mmCIF file of C-alpha atoms in Angstrom:
data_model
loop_
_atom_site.group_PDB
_atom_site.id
_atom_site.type_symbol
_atom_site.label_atom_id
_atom_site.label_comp_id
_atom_site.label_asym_id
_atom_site.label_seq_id
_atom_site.Cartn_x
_atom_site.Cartn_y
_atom_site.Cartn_z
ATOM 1 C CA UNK A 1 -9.307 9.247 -7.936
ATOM 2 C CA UNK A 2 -9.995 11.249 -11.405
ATOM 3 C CA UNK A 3 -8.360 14.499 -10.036
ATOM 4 C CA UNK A 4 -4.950 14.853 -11.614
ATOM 5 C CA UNK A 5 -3.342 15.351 -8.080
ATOM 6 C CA UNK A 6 -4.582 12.257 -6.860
ATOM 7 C CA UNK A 7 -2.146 9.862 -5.279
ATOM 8 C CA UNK A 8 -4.354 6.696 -5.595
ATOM 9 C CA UNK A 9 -4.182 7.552 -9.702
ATOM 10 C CA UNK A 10 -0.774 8.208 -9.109
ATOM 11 C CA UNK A 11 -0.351 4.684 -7.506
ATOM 12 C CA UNK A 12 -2.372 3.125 -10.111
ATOM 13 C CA UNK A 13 -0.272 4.385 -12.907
ATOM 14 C CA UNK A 14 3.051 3.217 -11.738
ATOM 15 C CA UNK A 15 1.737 -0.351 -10.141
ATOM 16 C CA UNK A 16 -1.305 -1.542 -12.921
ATOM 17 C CA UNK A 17 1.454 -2.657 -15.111
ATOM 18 C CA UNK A 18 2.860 -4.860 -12.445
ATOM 19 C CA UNK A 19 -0.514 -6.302 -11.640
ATOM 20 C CA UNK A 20 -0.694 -7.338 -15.306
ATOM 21 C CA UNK A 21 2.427 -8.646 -15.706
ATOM 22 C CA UNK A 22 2.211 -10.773 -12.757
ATOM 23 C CA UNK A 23 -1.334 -11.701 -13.207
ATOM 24 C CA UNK A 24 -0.057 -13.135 -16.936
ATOM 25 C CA UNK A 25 3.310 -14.890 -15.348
ATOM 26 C CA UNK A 26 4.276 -15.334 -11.872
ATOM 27 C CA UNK A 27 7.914 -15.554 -12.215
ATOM 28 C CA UNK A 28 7.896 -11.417 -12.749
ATOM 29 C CA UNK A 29 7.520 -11.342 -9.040
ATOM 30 C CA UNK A 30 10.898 -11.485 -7.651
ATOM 31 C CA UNK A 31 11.826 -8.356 -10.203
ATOM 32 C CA UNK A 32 8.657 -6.464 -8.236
ATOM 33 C CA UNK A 33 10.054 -7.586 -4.734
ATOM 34 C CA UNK A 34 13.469 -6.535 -5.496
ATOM 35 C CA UNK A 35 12.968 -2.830 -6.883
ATOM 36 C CA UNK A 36 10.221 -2.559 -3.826
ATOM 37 C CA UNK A 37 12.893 -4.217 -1.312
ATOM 38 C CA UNK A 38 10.709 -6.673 0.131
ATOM 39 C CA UNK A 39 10.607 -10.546 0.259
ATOM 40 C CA UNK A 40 10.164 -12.534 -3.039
ATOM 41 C CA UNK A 41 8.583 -15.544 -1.801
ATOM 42 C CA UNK A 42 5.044 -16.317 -1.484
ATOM 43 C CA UNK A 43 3.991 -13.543 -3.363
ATOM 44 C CA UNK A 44 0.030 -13.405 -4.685
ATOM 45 C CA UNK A 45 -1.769 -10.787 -5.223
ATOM 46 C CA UNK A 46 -1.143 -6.692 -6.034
ATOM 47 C CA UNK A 47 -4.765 -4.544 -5.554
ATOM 48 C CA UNK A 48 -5.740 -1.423 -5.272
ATOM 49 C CA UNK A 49 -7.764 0.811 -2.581
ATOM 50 C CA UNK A 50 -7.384 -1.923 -0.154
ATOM 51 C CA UNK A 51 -9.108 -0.846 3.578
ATOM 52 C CA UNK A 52 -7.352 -2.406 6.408
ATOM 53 C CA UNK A 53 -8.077 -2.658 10.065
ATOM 54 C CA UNK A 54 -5.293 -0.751 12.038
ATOM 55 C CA UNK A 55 -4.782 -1.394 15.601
ATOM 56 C CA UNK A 56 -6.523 2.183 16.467
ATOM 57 C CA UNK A 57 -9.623 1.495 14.227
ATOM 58 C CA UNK A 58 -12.831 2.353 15.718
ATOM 59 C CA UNK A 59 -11.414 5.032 18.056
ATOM 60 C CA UNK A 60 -10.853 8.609 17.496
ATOM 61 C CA UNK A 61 -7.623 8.303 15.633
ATOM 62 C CA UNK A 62 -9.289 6.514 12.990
ATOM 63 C CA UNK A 63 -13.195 6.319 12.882
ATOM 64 C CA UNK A 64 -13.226 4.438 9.956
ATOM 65 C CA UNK A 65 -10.818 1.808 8.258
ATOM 66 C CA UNK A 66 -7.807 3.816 6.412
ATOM 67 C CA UNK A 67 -7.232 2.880 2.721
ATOM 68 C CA UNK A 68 -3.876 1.857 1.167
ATOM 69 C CA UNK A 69 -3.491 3.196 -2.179
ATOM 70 C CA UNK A 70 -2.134 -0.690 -3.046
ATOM 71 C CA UNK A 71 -1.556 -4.003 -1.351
ATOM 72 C CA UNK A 72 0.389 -6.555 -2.052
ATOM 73 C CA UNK A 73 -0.442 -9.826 -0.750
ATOM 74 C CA UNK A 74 1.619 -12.818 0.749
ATOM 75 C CA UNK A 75 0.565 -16.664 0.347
ATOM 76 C CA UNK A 76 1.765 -19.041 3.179
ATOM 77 C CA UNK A 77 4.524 -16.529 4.311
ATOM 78 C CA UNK A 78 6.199 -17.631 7.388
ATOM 79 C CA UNK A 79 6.155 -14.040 8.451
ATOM 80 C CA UNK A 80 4.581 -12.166 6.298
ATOM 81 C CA UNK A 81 0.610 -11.547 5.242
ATOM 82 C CA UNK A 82 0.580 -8.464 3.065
ATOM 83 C CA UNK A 83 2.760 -5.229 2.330
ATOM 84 C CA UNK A 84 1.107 -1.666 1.649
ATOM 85 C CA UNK A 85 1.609 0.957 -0.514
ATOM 86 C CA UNK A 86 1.124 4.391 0.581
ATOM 87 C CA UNK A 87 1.787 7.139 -2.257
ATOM 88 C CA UNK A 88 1.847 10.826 -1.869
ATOM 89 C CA UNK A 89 1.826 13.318 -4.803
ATOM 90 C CA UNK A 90 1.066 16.659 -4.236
ATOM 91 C CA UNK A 91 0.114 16.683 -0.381
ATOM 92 C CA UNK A 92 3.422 17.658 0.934
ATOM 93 C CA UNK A 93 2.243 21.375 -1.536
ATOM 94 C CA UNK A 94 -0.920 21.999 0.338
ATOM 95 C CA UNK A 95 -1.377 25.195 2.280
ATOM 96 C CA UNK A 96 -1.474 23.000 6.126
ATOM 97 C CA UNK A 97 0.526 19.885 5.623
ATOM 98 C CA UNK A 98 -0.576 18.102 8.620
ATOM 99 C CA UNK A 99 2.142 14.941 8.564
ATOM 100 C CA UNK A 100 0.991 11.504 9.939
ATOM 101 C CA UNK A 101 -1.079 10.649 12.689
ATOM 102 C CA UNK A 102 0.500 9.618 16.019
ATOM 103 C CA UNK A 103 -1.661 6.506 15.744
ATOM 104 C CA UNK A 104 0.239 5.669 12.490
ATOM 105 C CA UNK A 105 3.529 5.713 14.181
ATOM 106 C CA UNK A 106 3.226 4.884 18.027
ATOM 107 C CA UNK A 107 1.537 1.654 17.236
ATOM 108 C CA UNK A 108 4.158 -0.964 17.086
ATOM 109 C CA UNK A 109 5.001 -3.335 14.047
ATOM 110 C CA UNK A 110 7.260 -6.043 14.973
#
């Protein structure tokens, strides 16, 4: 995450301030939720580097747990547990962009 192509420092940099501000006062929330798109209520919690479970862990597709470069987390949503962040920097220059893997897309969300 020190490299200055990194998209985890990348994510940092634009969503620490945000995790401050709504550390310090709650009510910033809804201003998060609306420049992200995503539901305002029963927000809690913005980290970083979080490793989730996906539906393919375990198995060839993904041998280990992939890590979102941020998470934001839901409190007694009705719907809702959590929202990730995935950013991308300078991947889309490499030599062999390789896109995303199938098990990233074929796996159903709602």
């Amino acid at each position: 995450m020190q490299d200055l192509h990194s998209s985890s420092a990348l994510c940092i940099n634009v969503f620490d301030y945000w995790r401050s501000q709504t550390s310090k006062d709650p009510s910033i929330w809804p201003i998060l939720a609306k420049a992200l798109k995503i539901p305002s209520q029963n927000l809690s919690i913005l980290s970083f580097e979080a490793k989730l479970s996906h539906a393919a862990s375990g198995k060839k597709a993904f041998p280990r747990k992939p890590n979102l470069d941020a998470l934001i987390e839901y409190k007694g949503h009705q719907n809702i547990d959590a929202f990730g962040i995935e950013s991308k920097f300078t991947e889309a220059s490499y030599d062999k962009p390789s896109g995303l893997k199938s098990a990233y897309v074929d796996e159903p969300i709602f």
